[in-house]
Each structure stands twice: as C-alpha cells, then as structure tokens.
Coordinates of C-alpha atoms in Angstrom, one line a residue:
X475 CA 45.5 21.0 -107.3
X476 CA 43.4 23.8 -108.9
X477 CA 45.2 27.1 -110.1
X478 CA 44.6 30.4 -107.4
X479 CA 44.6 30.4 -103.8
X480 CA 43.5 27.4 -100.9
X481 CA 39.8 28.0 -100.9
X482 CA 37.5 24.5 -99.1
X483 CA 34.6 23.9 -96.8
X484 CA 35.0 21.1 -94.9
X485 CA 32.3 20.3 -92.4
X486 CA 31.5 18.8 -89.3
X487 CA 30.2 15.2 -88.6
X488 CA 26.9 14.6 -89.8
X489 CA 25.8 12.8 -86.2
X490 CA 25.0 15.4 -83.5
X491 CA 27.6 15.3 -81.0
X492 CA 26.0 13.2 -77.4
X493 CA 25.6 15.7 -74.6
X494 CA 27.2 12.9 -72.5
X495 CA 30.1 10.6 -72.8
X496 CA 29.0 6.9 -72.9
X497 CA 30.4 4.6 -70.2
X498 CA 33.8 2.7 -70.4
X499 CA 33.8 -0.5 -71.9
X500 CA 36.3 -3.9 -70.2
X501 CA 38.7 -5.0 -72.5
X502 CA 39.4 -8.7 -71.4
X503 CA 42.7 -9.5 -69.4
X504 CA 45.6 -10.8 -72.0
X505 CA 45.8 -14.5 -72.1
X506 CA 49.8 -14.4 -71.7
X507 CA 52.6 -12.2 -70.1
X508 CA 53.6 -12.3 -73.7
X509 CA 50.9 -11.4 -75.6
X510 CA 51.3 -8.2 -77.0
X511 CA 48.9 -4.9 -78.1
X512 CA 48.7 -4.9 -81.9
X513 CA 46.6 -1.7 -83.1
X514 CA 43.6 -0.1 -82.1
X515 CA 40.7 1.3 -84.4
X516 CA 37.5 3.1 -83.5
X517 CA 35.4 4.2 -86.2
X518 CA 33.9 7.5 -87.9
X519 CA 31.2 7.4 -85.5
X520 CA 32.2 6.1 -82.9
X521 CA 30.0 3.1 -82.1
X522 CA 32.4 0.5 -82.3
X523 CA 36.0 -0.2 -81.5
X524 CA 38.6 -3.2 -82.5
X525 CA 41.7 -4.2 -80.5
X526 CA 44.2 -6.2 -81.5
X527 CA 46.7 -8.8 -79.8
X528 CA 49.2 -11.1 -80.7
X529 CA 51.6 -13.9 -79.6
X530 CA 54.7 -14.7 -81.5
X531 CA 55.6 -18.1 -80.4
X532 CA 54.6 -20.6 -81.0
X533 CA 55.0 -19.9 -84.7
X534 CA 53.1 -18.7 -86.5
X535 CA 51.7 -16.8 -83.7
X536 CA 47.9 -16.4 -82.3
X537 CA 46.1 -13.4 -83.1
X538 CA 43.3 -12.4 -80.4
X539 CA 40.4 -9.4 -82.1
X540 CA 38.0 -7.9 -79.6
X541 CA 35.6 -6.0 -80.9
X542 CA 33.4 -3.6 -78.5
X543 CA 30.5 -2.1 -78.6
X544 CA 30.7 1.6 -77.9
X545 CA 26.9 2.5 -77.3
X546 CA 26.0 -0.4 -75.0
X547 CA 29.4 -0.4 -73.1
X548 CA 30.1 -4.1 -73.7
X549 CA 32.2 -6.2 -75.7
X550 CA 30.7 -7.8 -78.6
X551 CA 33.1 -10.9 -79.2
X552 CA 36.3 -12.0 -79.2
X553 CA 38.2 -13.9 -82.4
X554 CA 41.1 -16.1 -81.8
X555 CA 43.0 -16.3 -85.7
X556 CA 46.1 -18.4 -86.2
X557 CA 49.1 -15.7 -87.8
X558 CA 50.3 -12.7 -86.5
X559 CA 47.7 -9.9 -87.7
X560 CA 46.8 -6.2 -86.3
X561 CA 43.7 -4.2 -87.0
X562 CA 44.0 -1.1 -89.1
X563 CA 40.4 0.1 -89.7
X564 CA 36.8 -0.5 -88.3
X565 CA 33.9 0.4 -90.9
X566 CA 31.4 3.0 -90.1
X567 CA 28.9 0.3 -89.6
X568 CA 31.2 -1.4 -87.4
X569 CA 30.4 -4.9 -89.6
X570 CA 33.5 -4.7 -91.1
X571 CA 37.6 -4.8 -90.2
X572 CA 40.5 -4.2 -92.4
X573 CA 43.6 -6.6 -90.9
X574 CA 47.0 -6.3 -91.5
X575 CA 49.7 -8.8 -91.6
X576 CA 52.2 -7.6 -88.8
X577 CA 55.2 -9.8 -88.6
X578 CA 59.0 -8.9 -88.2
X579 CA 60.7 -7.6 -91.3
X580 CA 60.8 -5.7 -94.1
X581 CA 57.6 -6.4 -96.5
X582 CA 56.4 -8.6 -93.5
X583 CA 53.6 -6.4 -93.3
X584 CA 52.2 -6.8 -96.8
X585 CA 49.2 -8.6 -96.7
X586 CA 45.7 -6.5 -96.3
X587 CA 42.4 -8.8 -95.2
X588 CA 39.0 -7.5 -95.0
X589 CA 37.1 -9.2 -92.0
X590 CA 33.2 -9.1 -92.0
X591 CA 31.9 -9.1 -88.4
X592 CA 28.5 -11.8 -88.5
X593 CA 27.0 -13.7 -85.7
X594 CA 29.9 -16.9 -86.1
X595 CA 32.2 -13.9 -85.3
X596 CA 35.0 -12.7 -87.9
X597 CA 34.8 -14.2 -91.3
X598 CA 38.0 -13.4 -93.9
X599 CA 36.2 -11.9 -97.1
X600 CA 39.2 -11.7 -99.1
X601 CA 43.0 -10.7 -98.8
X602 CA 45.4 -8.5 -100.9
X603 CA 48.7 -7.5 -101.6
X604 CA 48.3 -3.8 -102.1
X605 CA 52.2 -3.0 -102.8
X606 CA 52.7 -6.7 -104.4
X607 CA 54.6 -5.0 -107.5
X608 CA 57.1 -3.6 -104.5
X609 CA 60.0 -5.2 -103.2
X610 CA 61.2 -5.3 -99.3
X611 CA 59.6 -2.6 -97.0
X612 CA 58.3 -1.0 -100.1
X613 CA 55.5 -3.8 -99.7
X614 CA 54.6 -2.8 -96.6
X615 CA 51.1 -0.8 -95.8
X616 CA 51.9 1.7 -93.6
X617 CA 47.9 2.7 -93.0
X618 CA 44.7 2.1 -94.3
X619 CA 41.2 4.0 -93.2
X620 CA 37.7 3.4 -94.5
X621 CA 36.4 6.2 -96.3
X622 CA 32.3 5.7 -96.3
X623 CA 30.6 2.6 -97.0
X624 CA 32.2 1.8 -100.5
X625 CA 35.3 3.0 -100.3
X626 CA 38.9 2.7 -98.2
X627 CA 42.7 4.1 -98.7
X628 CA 46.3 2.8 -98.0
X629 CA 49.4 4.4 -98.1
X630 CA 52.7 2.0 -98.5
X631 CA 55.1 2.0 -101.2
X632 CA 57.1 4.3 -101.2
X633 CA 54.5 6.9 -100.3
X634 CA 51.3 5.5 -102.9
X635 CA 48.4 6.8 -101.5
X636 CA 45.7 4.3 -103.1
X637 CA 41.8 4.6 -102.7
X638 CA 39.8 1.8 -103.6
X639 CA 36.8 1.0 -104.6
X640 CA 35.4 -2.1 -102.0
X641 CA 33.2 -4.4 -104.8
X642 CA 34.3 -4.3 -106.9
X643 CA 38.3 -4.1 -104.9
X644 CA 40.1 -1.9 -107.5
X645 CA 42.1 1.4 -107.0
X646 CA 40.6 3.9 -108.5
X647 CA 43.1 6.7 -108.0
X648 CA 47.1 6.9 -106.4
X649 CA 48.8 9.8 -105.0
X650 CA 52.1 10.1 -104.0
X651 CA 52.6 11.1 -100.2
X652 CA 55.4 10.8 -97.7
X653 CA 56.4 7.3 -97.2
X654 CA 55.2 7.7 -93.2
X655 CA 52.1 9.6 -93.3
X656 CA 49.1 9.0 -91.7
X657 CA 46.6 10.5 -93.4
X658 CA 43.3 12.1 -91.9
X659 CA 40.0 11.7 -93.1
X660 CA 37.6 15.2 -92.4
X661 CA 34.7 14.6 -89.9
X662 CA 32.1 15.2 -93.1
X663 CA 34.2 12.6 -94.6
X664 CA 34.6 14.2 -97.6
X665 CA 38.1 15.0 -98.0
X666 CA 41.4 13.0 -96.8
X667 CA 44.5 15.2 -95.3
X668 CA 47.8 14.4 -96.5
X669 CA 51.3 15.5 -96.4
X670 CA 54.5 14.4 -98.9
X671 CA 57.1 16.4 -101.1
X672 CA 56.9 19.0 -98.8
X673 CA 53.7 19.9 -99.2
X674 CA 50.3 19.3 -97.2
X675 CA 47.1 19.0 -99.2
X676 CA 43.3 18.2 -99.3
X677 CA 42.6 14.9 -101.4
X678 CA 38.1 15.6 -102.5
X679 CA 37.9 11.7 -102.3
X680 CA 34.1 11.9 -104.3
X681 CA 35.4 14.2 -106.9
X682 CA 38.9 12.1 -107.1
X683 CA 40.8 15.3 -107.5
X684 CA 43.0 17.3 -104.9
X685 CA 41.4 20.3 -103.9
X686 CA 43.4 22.9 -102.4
X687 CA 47.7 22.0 -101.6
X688 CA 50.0 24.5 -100.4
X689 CA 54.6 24.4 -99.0
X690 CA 54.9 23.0 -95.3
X691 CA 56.0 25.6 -93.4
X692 CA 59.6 23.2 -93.3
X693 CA 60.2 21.0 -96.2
X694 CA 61.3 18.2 -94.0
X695 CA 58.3 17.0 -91.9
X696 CA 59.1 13.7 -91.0
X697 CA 56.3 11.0 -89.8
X698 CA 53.8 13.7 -91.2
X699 CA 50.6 12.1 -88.9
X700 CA 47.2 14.7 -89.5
X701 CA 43.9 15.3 -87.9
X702 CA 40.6 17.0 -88.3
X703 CA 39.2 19.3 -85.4
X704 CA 35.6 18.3 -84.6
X705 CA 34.3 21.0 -86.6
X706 CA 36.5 20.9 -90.0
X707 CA 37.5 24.2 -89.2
X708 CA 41.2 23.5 -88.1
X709 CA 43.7 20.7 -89.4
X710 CA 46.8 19.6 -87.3
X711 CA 49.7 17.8 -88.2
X712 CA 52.2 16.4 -86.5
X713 CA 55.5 16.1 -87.6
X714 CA 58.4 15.3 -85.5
X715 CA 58.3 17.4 -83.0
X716 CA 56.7 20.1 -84.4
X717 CA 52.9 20.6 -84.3
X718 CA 51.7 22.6 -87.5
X719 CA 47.6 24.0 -87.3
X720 CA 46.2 25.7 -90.4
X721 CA 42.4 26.8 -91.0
X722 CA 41.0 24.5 -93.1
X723 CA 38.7 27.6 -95.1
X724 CA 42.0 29.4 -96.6
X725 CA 45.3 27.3 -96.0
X726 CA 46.4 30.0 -93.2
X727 CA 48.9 28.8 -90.9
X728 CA 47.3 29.3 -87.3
X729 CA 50.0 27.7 -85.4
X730 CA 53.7 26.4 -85.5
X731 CA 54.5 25.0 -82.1
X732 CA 57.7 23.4 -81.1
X733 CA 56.4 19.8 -78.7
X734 CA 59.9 19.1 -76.8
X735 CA 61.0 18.2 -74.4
X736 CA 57.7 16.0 -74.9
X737 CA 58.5 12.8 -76.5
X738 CA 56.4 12.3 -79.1
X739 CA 55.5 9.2 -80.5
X740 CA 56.0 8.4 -84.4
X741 CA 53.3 7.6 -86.8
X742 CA 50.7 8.5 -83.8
X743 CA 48.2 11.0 -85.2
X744 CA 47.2 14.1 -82.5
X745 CA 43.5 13.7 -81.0
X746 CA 41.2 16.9 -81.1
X747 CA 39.1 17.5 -78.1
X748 CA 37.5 20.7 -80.0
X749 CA 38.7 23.5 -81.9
X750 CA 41.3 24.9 -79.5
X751 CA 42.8 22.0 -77.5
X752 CA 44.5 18.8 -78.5
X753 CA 46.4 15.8 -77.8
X754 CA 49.7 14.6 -78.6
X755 CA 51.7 11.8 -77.5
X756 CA 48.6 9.9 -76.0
X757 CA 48.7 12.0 -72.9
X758 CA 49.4 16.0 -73.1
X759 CA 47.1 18.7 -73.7
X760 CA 48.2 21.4 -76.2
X761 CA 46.1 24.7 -75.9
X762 CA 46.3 25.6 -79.4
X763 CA 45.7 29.5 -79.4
X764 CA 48.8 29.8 -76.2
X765 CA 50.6 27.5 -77.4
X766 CA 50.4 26.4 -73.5
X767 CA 50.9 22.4 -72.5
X768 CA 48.3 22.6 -70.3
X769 CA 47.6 19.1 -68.8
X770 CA 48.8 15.5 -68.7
X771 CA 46.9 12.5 -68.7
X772 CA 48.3 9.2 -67.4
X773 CA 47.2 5.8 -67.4
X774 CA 46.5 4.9 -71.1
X775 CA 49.0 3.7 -73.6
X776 CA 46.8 4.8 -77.0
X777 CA 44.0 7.8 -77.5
X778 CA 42.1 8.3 -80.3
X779 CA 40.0 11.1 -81.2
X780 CA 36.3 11.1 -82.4
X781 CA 35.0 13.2 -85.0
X782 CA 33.0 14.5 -82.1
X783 CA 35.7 15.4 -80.2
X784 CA 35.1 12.4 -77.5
X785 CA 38.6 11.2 -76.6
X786 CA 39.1 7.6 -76.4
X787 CA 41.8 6.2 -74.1
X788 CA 42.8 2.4 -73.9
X789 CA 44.0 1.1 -70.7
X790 CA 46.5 -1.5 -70.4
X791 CA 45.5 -4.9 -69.8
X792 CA 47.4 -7.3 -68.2
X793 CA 47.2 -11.2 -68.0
X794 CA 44.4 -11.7 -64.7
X795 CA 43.8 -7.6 -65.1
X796 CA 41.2 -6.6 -67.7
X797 CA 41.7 -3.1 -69.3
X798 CA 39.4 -0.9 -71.0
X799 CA 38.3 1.5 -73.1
X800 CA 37.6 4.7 -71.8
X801 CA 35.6 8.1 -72.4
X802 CA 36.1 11.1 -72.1
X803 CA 35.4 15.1 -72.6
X804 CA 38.2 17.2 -72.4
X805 CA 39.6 19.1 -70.8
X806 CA 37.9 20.0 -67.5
X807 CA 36.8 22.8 -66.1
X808 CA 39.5 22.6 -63.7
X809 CA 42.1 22.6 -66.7
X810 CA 40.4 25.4 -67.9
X811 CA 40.2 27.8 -64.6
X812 CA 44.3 26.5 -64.1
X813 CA 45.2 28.2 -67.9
X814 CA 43.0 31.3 -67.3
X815 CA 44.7 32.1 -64.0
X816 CA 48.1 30.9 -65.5
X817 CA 47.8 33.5 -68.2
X818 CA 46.8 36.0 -66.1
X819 CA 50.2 36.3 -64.2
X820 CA 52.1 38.5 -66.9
X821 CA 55.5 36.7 -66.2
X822 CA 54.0 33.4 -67.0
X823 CA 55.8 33.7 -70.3
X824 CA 59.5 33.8 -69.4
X825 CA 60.1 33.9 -73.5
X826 CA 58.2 35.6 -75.7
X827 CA 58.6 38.7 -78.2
X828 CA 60.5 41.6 -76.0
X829 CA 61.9 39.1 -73.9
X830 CA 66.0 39.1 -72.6
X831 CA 68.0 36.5 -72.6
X832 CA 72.0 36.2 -72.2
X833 CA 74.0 33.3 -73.6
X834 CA 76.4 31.4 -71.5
X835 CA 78.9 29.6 -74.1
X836 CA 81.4 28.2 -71.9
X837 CA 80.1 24.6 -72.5
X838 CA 81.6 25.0 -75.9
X839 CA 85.0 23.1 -75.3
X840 CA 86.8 24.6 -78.3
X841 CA 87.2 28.6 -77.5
X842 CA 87.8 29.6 -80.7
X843 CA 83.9 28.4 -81.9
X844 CA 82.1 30.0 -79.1
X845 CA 81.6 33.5 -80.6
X846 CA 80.3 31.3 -84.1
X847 CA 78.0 29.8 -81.8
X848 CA 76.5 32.8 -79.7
X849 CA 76.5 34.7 -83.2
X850 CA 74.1 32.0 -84.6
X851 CA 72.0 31.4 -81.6
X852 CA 71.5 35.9 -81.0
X853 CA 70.4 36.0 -84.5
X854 CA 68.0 33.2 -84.2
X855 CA 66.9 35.0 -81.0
X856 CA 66.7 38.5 -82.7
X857 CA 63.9 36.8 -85.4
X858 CA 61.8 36.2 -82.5
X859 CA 62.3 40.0 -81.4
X860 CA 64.1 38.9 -78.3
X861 CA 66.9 40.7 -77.5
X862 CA 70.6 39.1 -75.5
X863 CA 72.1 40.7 -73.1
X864 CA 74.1 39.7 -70.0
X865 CA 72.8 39.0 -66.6
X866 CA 69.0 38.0 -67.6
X867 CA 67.2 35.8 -65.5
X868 CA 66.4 33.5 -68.9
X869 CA 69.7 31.8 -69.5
X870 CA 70.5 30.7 -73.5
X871 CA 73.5 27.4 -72.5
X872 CA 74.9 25.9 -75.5
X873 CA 76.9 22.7 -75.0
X874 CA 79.2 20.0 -76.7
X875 CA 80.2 17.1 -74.8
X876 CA 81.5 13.8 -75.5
X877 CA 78.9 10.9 -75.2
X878 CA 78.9 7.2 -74.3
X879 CA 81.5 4.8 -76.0
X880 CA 79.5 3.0 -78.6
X881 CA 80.0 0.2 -81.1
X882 CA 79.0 0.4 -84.8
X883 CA 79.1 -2.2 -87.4
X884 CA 79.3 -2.4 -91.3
X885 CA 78.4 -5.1 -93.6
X886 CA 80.0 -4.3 -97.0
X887 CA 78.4 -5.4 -99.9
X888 CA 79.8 -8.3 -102.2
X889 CA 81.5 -10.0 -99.2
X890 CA 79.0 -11.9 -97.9
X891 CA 78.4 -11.9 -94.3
X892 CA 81.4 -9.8 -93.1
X893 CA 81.3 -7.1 -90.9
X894 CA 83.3 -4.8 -89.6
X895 CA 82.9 -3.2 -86.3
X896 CA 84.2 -0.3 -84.7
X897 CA 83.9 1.1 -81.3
X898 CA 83.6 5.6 -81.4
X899 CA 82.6 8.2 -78.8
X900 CA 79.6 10.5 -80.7
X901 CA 79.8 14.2 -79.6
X902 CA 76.8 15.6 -78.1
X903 CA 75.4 19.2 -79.0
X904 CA 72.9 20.1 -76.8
X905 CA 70.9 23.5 -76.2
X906 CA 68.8 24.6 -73.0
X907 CA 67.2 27.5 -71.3
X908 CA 68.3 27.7 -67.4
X909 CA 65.5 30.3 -65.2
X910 CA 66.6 30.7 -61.6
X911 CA 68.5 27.1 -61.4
X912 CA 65.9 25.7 -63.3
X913 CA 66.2 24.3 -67.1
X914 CA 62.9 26.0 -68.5
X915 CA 63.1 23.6 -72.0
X916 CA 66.1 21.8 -73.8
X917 CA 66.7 19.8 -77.1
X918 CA 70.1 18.0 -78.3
X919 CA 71.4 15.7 -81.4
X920 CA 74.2 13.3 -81.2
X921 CA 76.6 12.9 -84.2
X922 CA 76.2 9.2 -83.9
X923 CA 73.5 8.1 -87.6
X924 CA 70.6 6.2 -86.8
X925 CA 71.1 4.3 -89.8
X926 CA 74.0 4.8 -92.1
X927 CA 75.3 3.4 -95.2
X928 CA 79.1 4.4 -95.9
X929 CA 79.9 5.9 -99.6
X930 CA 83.5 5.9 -99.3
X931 CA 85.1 8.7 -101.4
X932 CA 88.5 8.0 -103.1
X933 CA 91.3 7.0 -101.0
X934 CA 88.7 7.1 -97.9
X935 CA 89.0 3.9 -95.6
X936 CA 85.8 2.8 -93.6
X937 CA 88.0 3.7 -90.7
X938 CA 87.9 7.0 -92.0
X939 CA 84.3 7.9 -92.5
X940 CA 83.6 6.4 -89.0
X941 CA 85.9 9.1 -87.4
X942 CA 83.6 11.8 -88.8
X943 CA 80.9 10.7 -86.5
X944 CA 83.7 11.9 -83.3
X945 CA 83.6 15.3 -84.3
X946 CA 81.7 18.2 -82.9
X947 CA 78.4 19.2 -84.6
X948 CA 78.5 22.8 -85.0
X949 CA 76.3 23.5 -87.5
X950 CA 73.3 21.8 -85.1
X951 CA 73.5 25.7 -83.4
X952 CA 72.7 26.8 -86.5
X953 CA 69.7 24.4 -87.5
X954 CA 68.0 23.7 -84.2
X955 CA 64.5 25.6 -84.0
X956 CA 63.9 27.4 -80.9
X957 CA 60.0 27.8 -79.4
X958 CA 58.7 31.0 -79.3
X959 CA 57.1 30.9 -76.3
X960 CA 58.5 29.3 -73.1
X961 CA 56.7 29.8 -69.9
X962 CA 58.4 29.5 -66.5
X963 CA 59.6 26.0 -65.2
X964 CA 57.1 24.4 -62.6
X965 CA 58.1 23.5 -59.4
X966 CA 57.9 19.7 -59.6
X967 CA 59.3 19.3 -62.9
X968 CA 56.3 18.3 -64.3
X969 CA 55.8 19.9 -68.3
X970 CA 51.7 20.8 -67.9
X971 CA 50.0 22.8 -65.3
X972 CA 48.1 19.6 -63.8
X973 CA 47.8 16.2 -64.2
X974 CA 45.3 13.8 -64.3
X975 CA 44.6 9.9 -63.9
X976 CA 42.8 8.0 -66.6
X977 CA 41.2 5.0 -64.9
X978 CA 37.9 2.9 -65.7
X979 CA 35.9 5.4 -63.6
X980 CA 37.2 8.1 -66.1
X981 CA 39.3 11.0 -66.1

C-alpha cells in the first residue's frame, strides 16, 4: 500500500437504484429428497441469478443449474451436468457462470469451469486448476467473483488472492489473504475488499496495486467474509462473531459490534440493505449506528445483497414444492417506528457506559480462583466505564462446569492405520448477563480442540496431553470480549424487536 494515511473514493453502482423491487421468481421443486443446495450467485446488477443442486449417488453425482431471470421474474433454463459441481459467480451480463468442482475431500474442490449461457443452454468453455501447484486442501478455491467483463478473482491456496485476465485466462497479479476470506467487490466495481495477516485492505483491481490497508482492530479475524454498503461509503466485515464497519473515505473504524448469541454462519458474507442497516446470518437485522438487532427474518436459508441494496432471499425448495427467489427492501417502516420507540425508553440499554453491574462467582467450583476471575472480568468492565457493585439489577455470572463425556481419537503417524482413542469430560467456561431472572446475552468455550494434532513433549504420553483438555479454562475470563451495549431481554426470548416471514408474496 501507498506510504501516509487511508485516503479512497469508492462509489456507488453505476445503474440507478429501481424505485420498486421486481417480483419473486419460482425456483423449480428438487427432483430428489436427496438432492442437495449447492451455491447461489446473483450478479453485479442484479439481473440474473444461478442456483445450484446436486445428487451424490449414483456416482459421480448429477448436477442440476437453474438460471433465472431477475427482470422478467422467470426462469431462464435449467441444465442437468453429470459430476458434482456448484456455482460460484454469475457475469454481469448474466451469459456467463464460473462452476466449481464440489466433491468430498481435501483438494476435491479444485477444478474451476467457466459456463457460457447460449440458447442450447450451458456450454463448458474451458476448465482450470487455479491452485494445481498445491497439494490437499491447499488446491481448493475457496471463492471466485467476476470483476467486470474481462476480468474475475479466486482465493484458494493457502490464502492466494489471484485476478485473471478472461482471454487470454492468465493471472495477472496474486495477493496473499487469509486462507477463508471472502472478498468483496465495491458497487463501482473498482476496488476488491480483503482481509489476511491481520490486516484489511482495498485491492484498485484497474491500477493492480492496493490502495489504502490498515491493522484489524483484532489480529485474529477468523472467516474474514466483507461487504460494500450500497453507496461505497461504509465496508463491513464479518469475522467470527464480531462485525467490524469502517468508512470507506479514511479507514475510520465506525463500528465493532459483538453478534452472539446469534449464530453466525462461516464463510457467509453480511447483506447491506443501505448505509445503516444490515444482514448477518441470512436472517437478522443489525442497525449499525445502535448497534441494535433489530429484526429477524425467517423463511430463507441464503440472502444475498445487491449493490443496490435490494436483498435477495432464497426459499427452500423441496421435491413436489417449488421455491423461489425473493425481493425485497428493507427494513420496513414498521421495523423502523419499533427501533425509534425502542430507543426512546432510556432503560432500553441495560449496559452501556455508566451502567452497574455486580458479579456473582459462585459458579466457579474452585474457591480459590474466584477473586482471579471477578478481578479480570471488573477490569474488563471498568474499560467500558461500567462500574460493579453488589445488588444491581444487571447480573455479571461466570461459570465452569464439567461437560458431556466424549470420545477422541489419534492416528499417530508412521504406524499406519492405528488409532488410539480415549474417552474425557471437556470443562465448560461459560459467561452470561442475568436481568430480573432473565439471561440478557451469554457466550462459552469448551476445552475440548476442534481439531488437534498432539506434539508430545519429552517424557509426555498421549494419555498425558489428552488430560489437559479436563482442566478448567481460566484464562477464557480473561480473553472473552464482552459487548458494549446490551439492551434488556425481550419477553419471548426472541433476540430482535420483531420478526418477520419471508414467503413468495414477500416479506
């Protein structure tokens, strides 16, 4: 990146934004309990969609393409392929598809085909191994993205960010990025969001330089997955469960809000509905400037965001039960008039700078590490200016518990295909905020490893190393990041102020 501070214009979309969303457009019933959603594209401007869906068995598996046409609300064909493929990208023009070999494995995902969309349907142009020189899941491309009419990008091994040129195919420049990312391309189209080595940056695709690149607020960001408000003016990225907003002019950090208790799903970028609102986990509303979740959307299993700021939600379909894609402007005025009377009641926020809140540590087991505990968790409090003190209605309830009996295995290398198993009881550290019998928000880490590969030290016995996973995880009351605002429970246990049904009708 260039020497002195972030300094970039990115624009809007070219295409005037329609003052009206189009109508829904049926997705055909799938021809088998069995058959399976693989990917879902729309492109840049939103006049066509791709859906993908494939059967395993019999091998090698069916692939079934529909593509739809956005502006006339109708499907435009359907393409049965033998293989198991998935759609990655839809050109602008909406003549062309990028397809990606999707099949169990490591480096079973290797193989990138460009599909031309004529009037015989979907003919295969040419295919590539982007990450050939790779070995295992190092092959893999994790994403790809047309970038214009001449261009498109891919990230896969081991974090290569490649653009290429389309005739003649050649990369023309790699950056490295986080292995995970999902890149964003602006709505001008001019520069392509990325995130790796701790850093998030602006790649000027035309000038093949980056342009402005500045520290993540924390280093480790995993599944960094980014998006473009309508405008340019914002950029979002997702990243665990952490939702980072910066302005896009000067690299300023806007926002730095803390999702849970919503799940949010990995590799899935955020959908911007305009500058102020967006969507993560293909259903809840974030107001960005409150920091409020302020409604849930139900019914669709993906949404992706337009460079309009049109949201488009894909329904389900079931074998004899066609789905479809769906339009939509959000959020309503309803959603709207619900926040503005929500932040209107001044104990809406039940945390927040000035706040009180008294810690309860008698879920800590082990006596003689509860005052360690509370002395961790008041300082982290005292950051956020809120103050502890007993007998506040906000309750701060630290816990370690042990968790379910579970069974591990090993396979140690040079002798062949033994394993070794072992059955341990992980230890659960968990922290929540109780308001008047109520838990208000809560987050927790088991000491059992997702994936783990045993370096035993000298003297140290597999048996050894497997008992560390049985003891309690202090230092998780140390590390755990705590939101800075929290408003008050609702009644029904629901985590936005309304709800709302997606259907083919709309929202």
């Amino acid at each position: 990146p260039p020497d002195g501070a972030w300094k970039v214009d990115v624009g809007a979309s070219a295409a005037p934004a329609a003052d009206a969303a189009p109508p829904a457009v049926s997705v055909p019933p799938t021809a088998d309990f069995f058959e399976h959603r693989k990917g879902f594209a729309v492109n840049a401007p939103a006049t066509h969609a791709v859906v993908g869906y494939t059967l395993d068995n019999p091998k090698p598996g069916t692939t079934r393409v529909v593509l739809l046409d956005l502006k006339s609300g109708r499907s435009s064909g359907v393409v049965k392929t033998e293989g198991v493929m998935a759609p990655l990208a839809i050109s602008d023009s909406g003549d062309q598809v990028l397809m990606r070999r999707d099949e169990f494995g490591f480096g079973a995902s290797d193989r990138l085909e460009l599909w031309n969309v004529s009037s015989e349907g979907l003919v295969k142009t040419w295919k590539m191994f982007p990450y050939g020189d790779a070995q295992g899941a190092d092959r893999d491309v994790k994403w790809a993205a047309f970038l214009g009419p001449n261009r498109f990008a891919t990230v896969g091994g081991k974090g290569r960010l490649a653009v290429w040129d389309l005739d003649p195919v050649r990369a023309s420049l790699i950056l490295h990025v986080d292995d995970a990312c999902a890149p964003a391309v602006s709505p001008d189209g001019k520069y392509l969001a990325f995130a790796g080595d701790g850093k998030v940056g602006l790649l000027d695709v035309e000038a093949g330089r980056v342009a402005a690149a500045q520290a993540l607020p924390n280093r480790i960001a995993p599944a960094p997955a980014l998006a473009f408000s309508p405008s340019g003016k914002r950029l979002a990225c997702l990243a665990g469960s952490t939702l980072y907003v910066w302005n896009t002019a000067d690299g300023s950090l806007v926002r730095d809000v803390l999702l849970s208790p919503i799940a949010v799903v990995s590799h899935t970028p955020p959908a911007w509905s305009d500058d102020d609102h967006i969507l993560v986990a293909n259903q809840y509303m974030i107001d960005v400037d409150s920091q409020v979740r302020l409604w849930q959307y139900d019914g669709a299993d993906a949404v992706v965001g337009g460079r309009d700021g049109l949201c488009w939600f894909l329904l389900p379909s079931r074998p004899n039960q066609p789905g479809a894609v769906v339009p939509a402007r959000l959020p309503q005025p309803g959603a709207l008039q619900a926040l503005k009377q929500a932040l209107a009641d001044p104990n809406f926020f039940i945390l927040k700078a000035g706040a009180t809140v008294s810690i309860d540590a008698n879920g800590i087991p082990d006596a003689s590490r509860r005052a360690q505990v509370v002395d961790a968790l008041t300082a982290k409090l005292a950051q956020m200016q809120v103050k502890v003190a007993p007998g506040a209605a906000l309750t701060l309830v630290p816990s370690v518990e042990p968790g379910k009996e579970k069974e591990i295995s090993y396979r140690t290398m040079g002798r062949g295909f033994h394993t070794d198993n072992f059955k341990i009881r992980p230890q659960i550290s968990k922290i929540k905020f109780m308001y008047q019998g109520k838990t208000a928000w809560e987050s927790g880490a088991s000491t059992l490893p997702h994936f783990d590969f045993a370096h035993l030290g000298p003297n140290e016995t597999l048996a050894d190393h497997v008992k560390k996973f049985e003891q309690p995880n202090y230092a998780f009351f140390e590390q755990i990041a705590i939101p800075q605002l929290l408003s008050k429970p609702r009644p029904d246990g629901s985590l936005a102020l309304g709800r709302s049904q997606v259907s083919t009708s709309g929202v």
